[in-house]
Structure formats: structure tokens, C-alpha cells
Amino acid sequence: AQSVSQHNHHVILSEAASLELGCNYSYGGTVNLFWYVQYPGQHLQLLLKYFSGDPLVKGIKGFEAEFIKSKFSFNLRKPSVQWSDTAEYFCAVKANFGNEKLTFGTGTRLTIIP
Amino acid sequence: KAGVTQTPRYLIKTRGQQVTLSCSPISGHRSVSWYQQTPGQGLQFLFEYFSETQRNKGNFPGRFSGRQFSNSRSEMNVSTLELGDSALYLCASSASPGETQYFGPGTRLLVL
């Protein structure tokens, strides 16, 4: 069965700092990868996704993620964070064949200090 | 396009009661998935429906059930509620299984 690990449970950064949130998955086959964001009081929104092709994917609000197959990783990055990026970030993986479900990591709470 | 809608948004029940939650997917989406979100367990998959058929089921007891109607709207039911069922229940829709899922605002259930 597939699983997802997000090692950073809570990250605190100052505005303009660079961000990298880790995501590792365990699954031997081909996967689709996602990052979702949940702003305070709002519902889960898709930030970006990787299905195939260029392993560096760009999402909304200046976020990007890089799929490194050899490391089973899909880390989320942003060069300069803003206070409005304060939210919870979830990495998710789904095998792209069969009946596998979308599996989420436990989430990383990001707090940006103005 | 309107997003995923869930009703009700908030619900308070007592132990032993049952509850039905409703989800209307994005227009044209035929796949609906349900998740339970709690602070301790994160997002846990409940089940997925496509074309009125359950395609996949998570590791939840039989008290949790669901169904999908011909218009792709879905309901989930929890019978004999327990305190531990207090959670945010999220519905997500996608055009078809395997496609990107888009989430609704959730129904927050409190069991007293």
C-alpha cells in the first residue's frame, strides 16, 4: 500500500524567507503527486500536481515542486514567502492505475511571521 | 463553474444517533470521494463512488456507508454515532477516477 510522509509538522518562517516542505512517498510504481493547501477557515485547494513529463511543476501563487523519482520525493518550494501563505499544506499521492485511493500525508502547518 | 457543495456545513448529534451528509459534485464530474479529517489522524479516505458504484473503500467500520445517485450527487451515512466520529467530513469530486480531485468546504460533525 502506498504511504506519504511529511516530516515537517510545523514550520515557522519570516516573510521573504525561502520555503521548502518535504514530502516522501512509498510506492514502487508510477504515481500522480499533488500538493493541496488549506488556508485558515477555507477548504482544501489544489496548489499543484504532477502526472508526467517535466519533473519541475509550477503551481499557483508562486509555488513549485520537484519530483525526484530516485528519492521518492516531491518537495514543495517557494523562493519568498508572504504572510498570506500561512496555511496547512498536504502532500498526496495516487497510483495511476488500478483502484488505489488518494493518500494524504499528515500535513505541515506553515506560519509566516510578518 | 460552481464548486463542490456540501450540506449541512455544521451538525451536532449525540452518541447513538445517525447522520446523513450530502455532497453535490462539480457539474460534469462523475466521481465522488469522501474523507474524514481530524487533528490526530489527518485526512483519512472513506470511500469513492463512480457511476453509482463504490470503487474503493477505506478502513472504516461498517457504520460508515455511502451511495451515489444517477446525477452524481452523493450521500454518506454514519449510524450509531460515537464520540470519535467528531470530525470534518470532506467530499471531493473529479471528472473520473484518477483525475484531479477538487474539495468541498466540508461538514463539521460534533458528537456529544
PDB file of C-alpha atoms in Angstrom:
ATOM      1  CA  ALA A   1       0.000   0.000   0.000  1.00  0.00           C
ATOM      2  CA  GLN A   2       1.150   3.499  -0.688  1.00  0.00           C
ATOM      3  CA  SER A   3       2.030   5.949   2.086  1.00  0.00           C
ATOM      4  CA  VAL A   4       3.137   9.561   2.326  1.00  0.00           C
ATOM      5  CA  SER A   5       5.477  11.178   4.850  1.00  0.00           C
ATOM      6  CA  GLN A   6       5.674  14.844   5.631  1.00  0.00           C
ATOM      7  CA  HIS A   7       8.455  15.210   8.152  1.00  0.00           C
ATOM      8  CA  ASN A   8       7.926  18.859   8.984  1.00  0.00           C
ATOM      9  CA  HIS A   9       4.891  19.164  11.222  1.00  0.00           C
ATOM     10  CA  HIS A  10       5.151  22.879  11.906  1.00  0.00           C
ATOM     11  CA  VAL A  11       7.372  25.360  10.105  1.00  0.00           C
ATOM     12  CA  ILE A  12       7.747  28.979  11.167  1.00  0.00           C
ATOM     13  CA  LEU A  13       9.336  31.467   8.790  1.00  0.00           C
ATOM     14  CA  SER A  14       9.677  35.206   8.443  1.00  0.00           C
ATOM     15  CA  GLU A  15       8.277  36.965   5.398  1.00  0.00           C
ATOM     16  CA  ALA A  16      10.595  36.854   2.370  1.00  0.00           C
ATOM     17  CA  ALA A  17      12.300  33.697   3.589  1.00  0.00           C
ATOM     18  CA  SER A  18      12.568  30.751   1.225  1.00  0.00           C
ATOM     19  CA  LEU A  19      10.423  27.698   1.817  1.00  0.00           C
ATOM     20  CA  GLU A  20      10.917  24.019   1.228  1.00  0.00           C
ATOM     21  CA  LEU A  21       8.469  21.445   2.590  1.00  0.00           C
ATOM     22  CA  GLY A  22       9.430  17.819   2.362  1.00  0.00           C
ATOM     23  CA  CYS A  23       7.258  15.021   1.007  1.00  0.00           C
ATOM     24  CA  ASN A  24       8.296  11.418   0.545  1.00  0.00           C
ATOM     25  CA  TYR A  25       6.127   8.566  -0.614  1.00  0.00           C
ATOM     26  CA  SER A  26       6.463   4.841  -0.656  1.00  0.00           C
ATOM     27  CA  TYR A  27       5.171   3.102  -3.751  1.00  0.00           C
ATOM     28  CA  GLY A  28       7.125   1.225  -6.358  1.00  0.00           C
ATOM     29  CA  GLY A  29       5.009   2.023  -9.381  1.00  0.00           C
ATOM     30  CA  THR A  30       4.057   5.110 -11.318  1.00  0.00           C
ATOM     31  CA  VAL A  31       2.294   7.744  -9.272  1.00  0.00           C
ATOM     32  CA  ASN A  32       0.439  11.003  -9.549  1.00  0.00           C
ATOM     33  CA  LEU A  33       1.501  13.572  -6.968  1.00  0.00           C
ATOM     34  CA  PHE A  34      -0.319  16.556  -5.510  1.00  0.00           C
ATOM     35  CA  TRP A  35       0.094  19.394  -3.093  1.00  0.00           C
ATOM     36  CA  TYR A  36      -3.036  20.839  -1.538  1.00  0.00           C
ATOM     37  CA  VAL A  37      -3.292  23.873   0.727  1.00  0.00           C
ATOM     38  CA  GLN A  38      -5.838  24.654   3.411  1.00  0.00           C
ATOM     39  CA  TYR A  39      -5.921  28.309   4.431  1.00  0.00           C
ATOM     40  CA  PRO A  40      -7.440  29.113   7.839  1.00  0.00           C
ATOM     41  CA  GLY A  41     -11.198  28.709   7.636  1.00  0.00           C
ATOM     42  CA  GLN A  42     -11.122  27.681   3.996  1.00  0.00           C
ATOM     43  CA  HIS A  43     -11.400  24.390   2.180  1.00  0.00           C
ATOM     44  CA  LEU A  44      -8.639  22.347   0.618  1.00  0.00           C
ATOM     45  CA  GLN A  45      -7.381  23.818  -2.631  1.00  0.00           C
ATOM     46  CA  LEU A  46      -5.126  22.293  -5.237  1.00  0.00           C
ATOM     47  CA  LEU A  47      -1.741  24.001  -5.308  1.00  0.00           C
ATOM     48  CA  LEU A  48      -0.079  21.919  -7.998  1.00  0.00           C
ATOM     49  CA  LYS A  49       0.102  18.426  -9.419  1.00  0.00           C
ATOM     50  CA  TYR A  50       2.443  16.104 -11.261  1.00  0.00           C
ATOM     51  CA  PHE A  51       1.203  13.403 -13.595  1.00  0.00           C
ATOM     52  CA  SER A  52       4.064  13.033 -16.078  1.00  0.00           C
ATOM     53  CA  GLY A  53       6.608  14.995 -18.092  1.00  0.00           C
ATOM     54  CA  ASP A  54       8.784  17.786 -16.698  1.00  0.00           C
ATOM     55  CA  PRO A  55       9.517  16.856 -13.062  1.00  0.00           C
ATOM     56  CA  LEU A  56       9.555  20.513 -12.075  1.00  0.00           C
ATOM     57  CA  VAL A  57       5.973  21.673 -11.853  1.00  0.00           C
ATOM     58  CA  LYS A  58       4.725  25.151 -11.177  1.00  0.00           C
ATOM     59  CA  GLY A  59       1.543  25.879  -9.317  1.00  0.00           C
ATOM     60  CA  ILE A  60      -0.469  28.819  -8.170  1.00  0.00           C
ATOM     61  CA  LYS A  61       0.813  31.691  -6.026  1.00  0.00           C
ATOM     62  CA  GLY A  62       4.465  31.168  -6.962  1.00  0.00           C
ATOM     63  CA  PHE A  63       4.774  27.627  -5.610  1.00  0.00           C
ATOM     64  CA  GLU A  64       6.658  24.898  -7.396  1.00  0.00           C
ATOM     65  CA  ALA A  65       7.556  21.284  -6.671  1.00  0.00           C
ATOM     66  CA  GLU A  66      10.142  18.911  -7.978  1.00  0.00           C
ATOM     67  CA  PHE A  67       9.535  15.208  -8.472  1.00  0.00           C
ATOM     68  CA  ILE A  68      12.703  13.196  -7.860  1.00  0.00           C
ATOM     69  CA  LYS A  69      11.842   9.619  -8.704  1.00  0.00           C
ATOM     70  CA  SER A  70      15.068   8.126  -7.330  1.00  0.00           C
ATOM     71  CA  LYS A  71      14.350   9.690  -3.947  1.00  0.00           C
ATOM     72  CA  PHE A  72      10.582   9.099  -3.984  1.00  0.00           C
ATOM     73  CA  SER A  73      10.231  12.776  -3.153  1.00  0.00           C
ATOM     74  CA  PHE A  74       8.006  15.651  -4.213  1.00  0.00           C
ATOM     75  CA  ASN A  75       9.165  18.663  -2.214  1.00  0.00           C
ATOM     76  CA  LEU A  76       7.296  21.945  -2.320  1.00  0.00           C
ATOM     77  CA  ARG A  77       9.231  25.187  -2.707  1.00  0.00           C
ATOM     78  CA  LYS A  78       8.676  28.914  -2.807  1.00  0.00           C
ATOM     79  CA  PRO A  79      11.548  31.391  -3.084  1.00  0.00           C
ATOM     80  CA  SER A  80       9.970  34.140  -0.982  1.00  0.00           C
ATOM     81  CA  VAL A  81       7.007  33.544   1.313  1.00  0.00           C
ATOM     82  CA  GLN A  82       4.333  36.028   2.282  1.00  0.00           C
ATOM     83  CA  TRP A  83       2.211  36.324   5.397  1.00  0.00           C
ATOM     84  CA  SER A  84      -0.757  35.161   3.305  1.00  0.00           C
ATOM     85  CA  ASP A  85       0.977  31.788   2.796  1.00  0.00           C
ATOM     86  CA  THR A  86       0.150  30.884   6.387  1.00  0.00           C
ATOM     87  CA  ALA A  87      -1.800  27.660   5.988  1.00  0.00           C
ATOM     88  CA  GLU A  88      -1.623  23.889   6.250  1.00  0.00           C
ATOM     89  CA  TYR A  89      -0.038  22.081   3.343  1.00  0.00           C
ATOM     90  CA  PHE A  90      -0.801  18.497   2.391  1.00  0.00           C
ATOM     91  CA  CYS A  91       1.109  16.251   0.045  1.00  0.00           C
ATOM     92  CA  ALA A  92      -0.868  13.433  -1.595  1.00  0.00           C
ATOM     93  CA  VAL A  93      -0.089  10.501  -3.855  1.00  0.00           C
ATOM     94  CA  LYS A  94      -2.147   8.195  -6.017  1.00  0.00           C
ATOM     95  CA  ALA A  95      -1.026   5.228  -8.064  1.00  0.00           C
ATOM     96  CA  ASN A  96      -2.049   5.981 -11.621  1.00  0.00           C
ATOM     97  CA  PHE A  97      -3.505   2.586 -12.302  1.00  0.00           C
ATOM     98  CA  GLY A  98      -5.896   0.300 -10.539  1.00  0.00           C
ATOM     99  CA  ASN A  99      -8.163   1.237  -7.713  1.00  0.00           C
ATOM    100  CA  GLU A 100      -5.648   2.909  -5.431  1.00  0.00           C
ATOM    101  CA  LYS A 101      -7.032   5.739  -3.365  1.00  0.00           C
ATOM    102  CA  LEU A 102      -5.606   9.230  -2.961  1.00  0.00           C
ATOM    103  CA  THR A 103      -3.378   9.035   0.126  1.00  0.00           C
ATOM    104  CA  PHE A 104      -2.505  12.144   2.094  1.00  0.00           C
ATOM    105  CA  GLY A 105       0.401  12.999   4.328  1.00  0.00           C
ATOM    106  CA  THR A 106      -0.301  14.286   7.811  1.00  0.00           C
ATOM    107  CA  GLY A 107       0.201  17.872   6.724  1.00  0.00           C
ATOM    108  CA  THR A 108       2.653  20.668   7.525  1.00  0.00           C
ATOM    109  CA  ARG A 109       1.442  23.759   9.321  1.00  0.00           C
ATOM    110  CA  LEU A 110       3.216  26.821   7.969  1.00  0.00           C
ATOM    111  CA  THR A 111       3.252  30.024   9.999  1.00  0.00           C
ATOM    112  CA  ILE A 112       4.673  33.164   8.415  1.00  0.00           C
ATOM    113  CA  ILE A 113       5.715  35.951  10.752  1.00  0.00           C
ATOM    114  CA  PRO A 114       5.298  39.434   9.275  1.00  0.00           C
TER     115      PRO A 114
ATOM    116  CA  LYS B   1     -18.449  26.610 -12.663  1.00  0.00           C
ATOM    117  CA  ALA B   2     -19.767  26.151  -9.156  1.00  0.00           C
ATOM    118  CA  GLY B   3     -17.530  24.180  -6.858  1.00  0.00           C
ATOM    119  CA  VAL B   4     -18.283  21.164  -4.738  1.00  0.00           C
ATOM    120  CA  THR B   5     -21.048  21.877  -2.267  1.00  0.00           C
ATOM    121  CA  GLN B   6     -21.705  20.049   0.971  1.00  0.00           C
ATOM    122  CA  THR B   7     -24.689  20.203   3.268  1.00  0.00           C
ATOM    123  CA  PRO B   8     -25.093  20.776   6.085  1.00  0.00           C
ATOM    124  CA  ARG B   9     -21.978  22.714   6.988  1.00  0.00           C
ATOM    125  CA  TYR B  10     -22.283  22.082  10.709  1.00  0.00           C
ATOM    126  CA  LEU B  11     -24.015  19.372  12.655  1.00  0.00           C
ATOM    127  CA  ILE B  12     -24.320  18.458  16.308  1.00  0.00           C
ATOM    128  CA  LYS B  13     -25.514  14.985  17.239  1.00  0.00           C
ATOM    129  CA  THR B  14     -25.483  12.788  20.299  1.00  0.00           C
ATOM    130  CA  ARG B  15     -23.991   9.340  20.699  1.00  0.00           C
ATOM    131  CA  GLY B  16     -26.077   6.585  19.179  1.00  0.00           C
ATOM    132  CA  GLN B  17     -27.792   8.783  16.628  1.00  0.00           C
ATOM    133  CA  GLN B  18     -27.234   8.538  12.921  1.00  0.00           C
ATOM    134  CA  VAL B  19     -26.371  11.253  10.422  1.00  0.00           C
ATOM    135  CA  THR B  20     -26.559  11.754   6.662  1.00  0.00           C
ATOM    136  CA  LEU B  21     -24.250  14.152   4.861  1.00  0.00           C
ATOM    137  CA  SER B  22     -24.743  15.324   1.314  1.00  0.00           C
ATOM    138  CA  CYS B  23     -22.342  16.274  -1.460  1.00  0.00           C
ATOM    139  CA  SER B  24     -23.013  17.808  -4.865  1.00  0.00           C
ATOM    140  CA  PRO B  25     -20.018  17.499  -7.209  1.00  0.00           C
ATOM    141  CA  ILE B  26     -18.813  19.998  -9.747  1.00  0.00           C
ATOM    142  CA  SER B  27     -21.052  19.908 -12.805  1.00  0.00           C
ATOM    143  CA  GLY B  28     -19.865  17.191 -15.158  1.00  0.00           C
ATOM    144  CA  HIS B  29     -17.848  15.364 -12.527  1.00  0.00           C
ATOM    145  CA  ARG B  30     -18.899  11.762 -12.052  1.00  0.00           C
ATOM    146  CA  SER B  31     -16.523  10.600  -9.346  1.00  0.00           C
ATOM    147  CA  VAL B  32     -17.022  11.476  -5.685  1.00  0.00           C
ATOM    148  CA  SER B  33     -14.736  10.628  -2.781  1.00  0.00           C
ATOM    149  CA  TRP B  34     -15.234  11.131   0.936  1.00  0.00           C
ATOM    150  CA  TYR B  35     -12.613  11.797   3.593  1.00  0.00           C
ATOM    151  CA  GLN B  36     -12.583  12.223   7.341  1.00  0.00           C
ATOM    152  CA  GLN B  37     -10.260  14.924   8.669  1.00  0.00           C
ATOM    153  CA  THR B  38      -9.246  15.038  12.322  1.00  0.00           C
ATOM    154  CA  PRO B  39      -6.327  16.783  14.062  1.00  0.00           C
ATOM    155  CA  GLY B  40      -4.831  13.481  15.162  1.00  0.00           C
ATOM    156  CA  GLN B  41      -5.304  11.326  12.065  1.00  0.00           C
ATOM    157  CA  GLY B  42      -5.235  13.895   9.279  1.00  0.00           C
ATOM    158  CA  LEU B  43      -7.152  13.079   6.113  1.00  0.00           C
ATOM    159  CA  GLN B  44      -8.416   9.516   6.032  1.00  0.00           C
ATOM    160  CA  PHE B  45     -10.072   8.081   2.942  1.00  0.00           C
ATOM    161  CA  LEU B  46     -13.592   6.760   3.451  1.00  0.00           C
ATOM    162  CA  PHE B  47     -14.855   5.695   0.020  1.00  0.00           C
ATOM    163  CA  GLU B  48     -15.021   6.590  -3.646  1.00  0.00           C
ATOM    164  CA  TYR B  49     -18.005   6.364  -5.966  1.00  0.00           C
ATOM    165  CA  PHE B  50     -18.178   6.461  -9.733  1.00  0.00           C
ATOM    166  CA  SER B  51     -21.280   5.935 -11.822  1.00  0.00           C
ATOM    167  CA  GLU B  52     -23.268   4.968  -8.736  1.00  0.00           C
ATOM    168  CA  THR B  53     -20.802   2.195  -7.843  1.00  0.00           C
ATOM    169  CA  GLN B  54     -18.421   2.106  -4.919  1.00  0.00           C
ATOM    170  CA  ARG B  55     -14.938   1.712  -6.395  1.00  0.00           C
ATOM    171  CA  ASN B  56     -12.854   1.824  -3.285  1.00  0.00           C
ATOM    172  CA  LYS B  57     -13.314   1.782   0.457  1.00  0.00           C
ATOM    173  CA  GLY B  58     -11.065   2.845   3.315  1.00  0.00           C
ATOM    174  CA  ASN B  59     -10.528   1.173   6.663  1.00  0.00           C
ATOM    175  CA  PHE B  60     -13.613   2.360   8.446  1.00  0.00           C
ATOM    176  CA  PRO B  61     -16.229   0.256  10.240  1.00  0.00           C
ATOM    177  CA  GLY B  62     -19.463  -0.725   8.574  1.00  0.00           C
ATOM    178  CA  ARG B  63     -21.256   2.096  10.422  1.00  0.00           C
ATOM    179  CA  PHE B  64     -19.927   4.318   7.667  1.00  0.00           C
ATOM    180  CA  SER B  65     -21.724   3.911   4.373  1.00  0.00           C
ATOM    181  CA  GLY B  66     -22.400   5.901   1.290  1.00  0.00           C
ATOM    182  CA  ARG B  67     -24.124   5.976  -2.029  1.00  0.00           C
ATOM    183  CA  GLN B  68     -24.173   7.896  -5.254  1.00  0.00           C
ATOM    184  CA  PHE B  69     -27.182   8.872  -7.289  1.00  0.00           C
ATOM    185  CA  SER B  70     -27.649   8.968 -11.037  1.00  0.00           C
ATOM    186  CA  ASN B  71     -26.999  12.727 -11.064  1.00  0.00           C
ATOM    187  CA  SER B  72     -23.605  12.037  -9.374  1.00  0.00           C
ATOM    188  CA  ARG B  73     -24.689  13.584  -6.084  1.00  0.00           C
ATOM    189  CA  SER B  74     -23.532  11.525  -3.141  1.00  0.00           C
ATOM    190  CA  GLU B  75     -24.518  10.939   0.441  1.00  0.00           C
ATOM    191  CA  MET B  76     -22.697   9.357   3.304  1.00  0.00           C
ATOM    192  CA  ASN B  77     -24.316   7.955   6.388  1.00  0.00           C
ATOM    193  CA  VAL B  78     -22.887   7.233   9.792  1.00  0.00           C
ATOM    194  CA  SER B  79     -25.011   5.116  12.098  1.00  0.00           C
ATOM    195  CA  THR B  80     -24.710   4.664  15.848  1.00  0.00           C
ATOM    196  CA  LEU B  81     -22.513   7.704  16.260  1.00  0.00           C
ATOM    197  CA  GLU B  82     -19.552   7.594  18.625  1.00  0.00           C
ATOM    198  CA  LEU B  83     -17.639  10.477  20.204  1.00  0.00           C
ATOM    199  CA  GLY B  84     -14.669   9.629  17.983  1.00  0.00           C
ATOM    200  CA  ASP B  85     -16.708  10.329  14.868  1.00  0.00           C
ATOM    201  CA  SER B  86     -16.437  14.042  15.575  1.00  0.00           C
ATOM    202  CA  ALA B  87     -14.532  15.355  12.573  1.00  0.00           C
ATOM    203  CA  LEU B  88     -14.619  17.396   9.417  1.00  0.00           C
ATOM    204  CA  TYR B  89     -16.046  15.275   6.609  1.00  0.00           C
ATOM    205  CA  LEU B  90     -14.792  16.284   3.205  1.00  0.00           C
ATOM    206  CA  CYS B  91     -16.175  15.451  -0.178  1.00  0.00           C
ATOM    207  CA  ALA B  92     -14.112  15.696  -3.335  1.00  0.00           C
ATOM    208  CA  SER B  93     -15.173  15.346  -6.944  1.00  0.00           C
ATOM    209  CA  SER B  94     -13.267  14.578 -10.113  1.00  0.00           C
ATOM    210  CA  ALA B  95     -14.243  14.127 -13.730  1.00  0.00           C
ATOM    211  CA  SER B  96     -13.416  10.437 -13.431  1.00  0.00           C
ATOM    212  CA  PRO B  97     -11.374   8.206 -11.133  1.00  0.00           C
ATOM    213  CA  GLY B  98      -7.711   9.089 -11.310  1.00  0.00           C
ATOM    214  CA  GLU B  99      -8.333  12.679 -12.309  1.00  0.00           C
ATOM    215  CA  THR B 100      -7.568  15.606 -10.019  1.00  0.00           C
ATOM    216  CA  GLN B 101      -9.900  15.852  -7.039  1.00  0.00           C
ATOM    217  CA  TYR B 102     -11.487  19.141  -6.025  1.00  0.00           C
ATOM    218  CA  PHE B 103     -12.696  19.512  -2.474  1.00  0.00           C
ATOM    219  CA  GLY B 104     -15.788  20.980  -0.913  1.00  0.00           C
ATOM    220  CA  PRO B 105     -15.853  23.040   2.299  1.00  0.00           C
ATOM    221  CA  GLY B 106     -16.722  20.043   4.441  1.00  0.00           C
ATOM    222  CA  THR B 107     -19.323  19.228   7.047  1.00  0.00           C
ATOM    223  CA  ARG B 108     -18.158  19.652  10.614  1.00  0.00           C
ATOM    224  CA  LEU B 109     -19.769  17.000  12.792  1.00  0.00           C
ATOM    225  CA  LEU B 110     -19.689  17.210  16.557  1.00  0.00           C
ATOM    226  CA  VAL B 111     -20.873  14.182  18.514  1.00  0.00           C
ATOM    227  CA  LEU B 112     -21.770  14.817  22.161  1.00  0.00           C
TER     228      LEU B 112
END
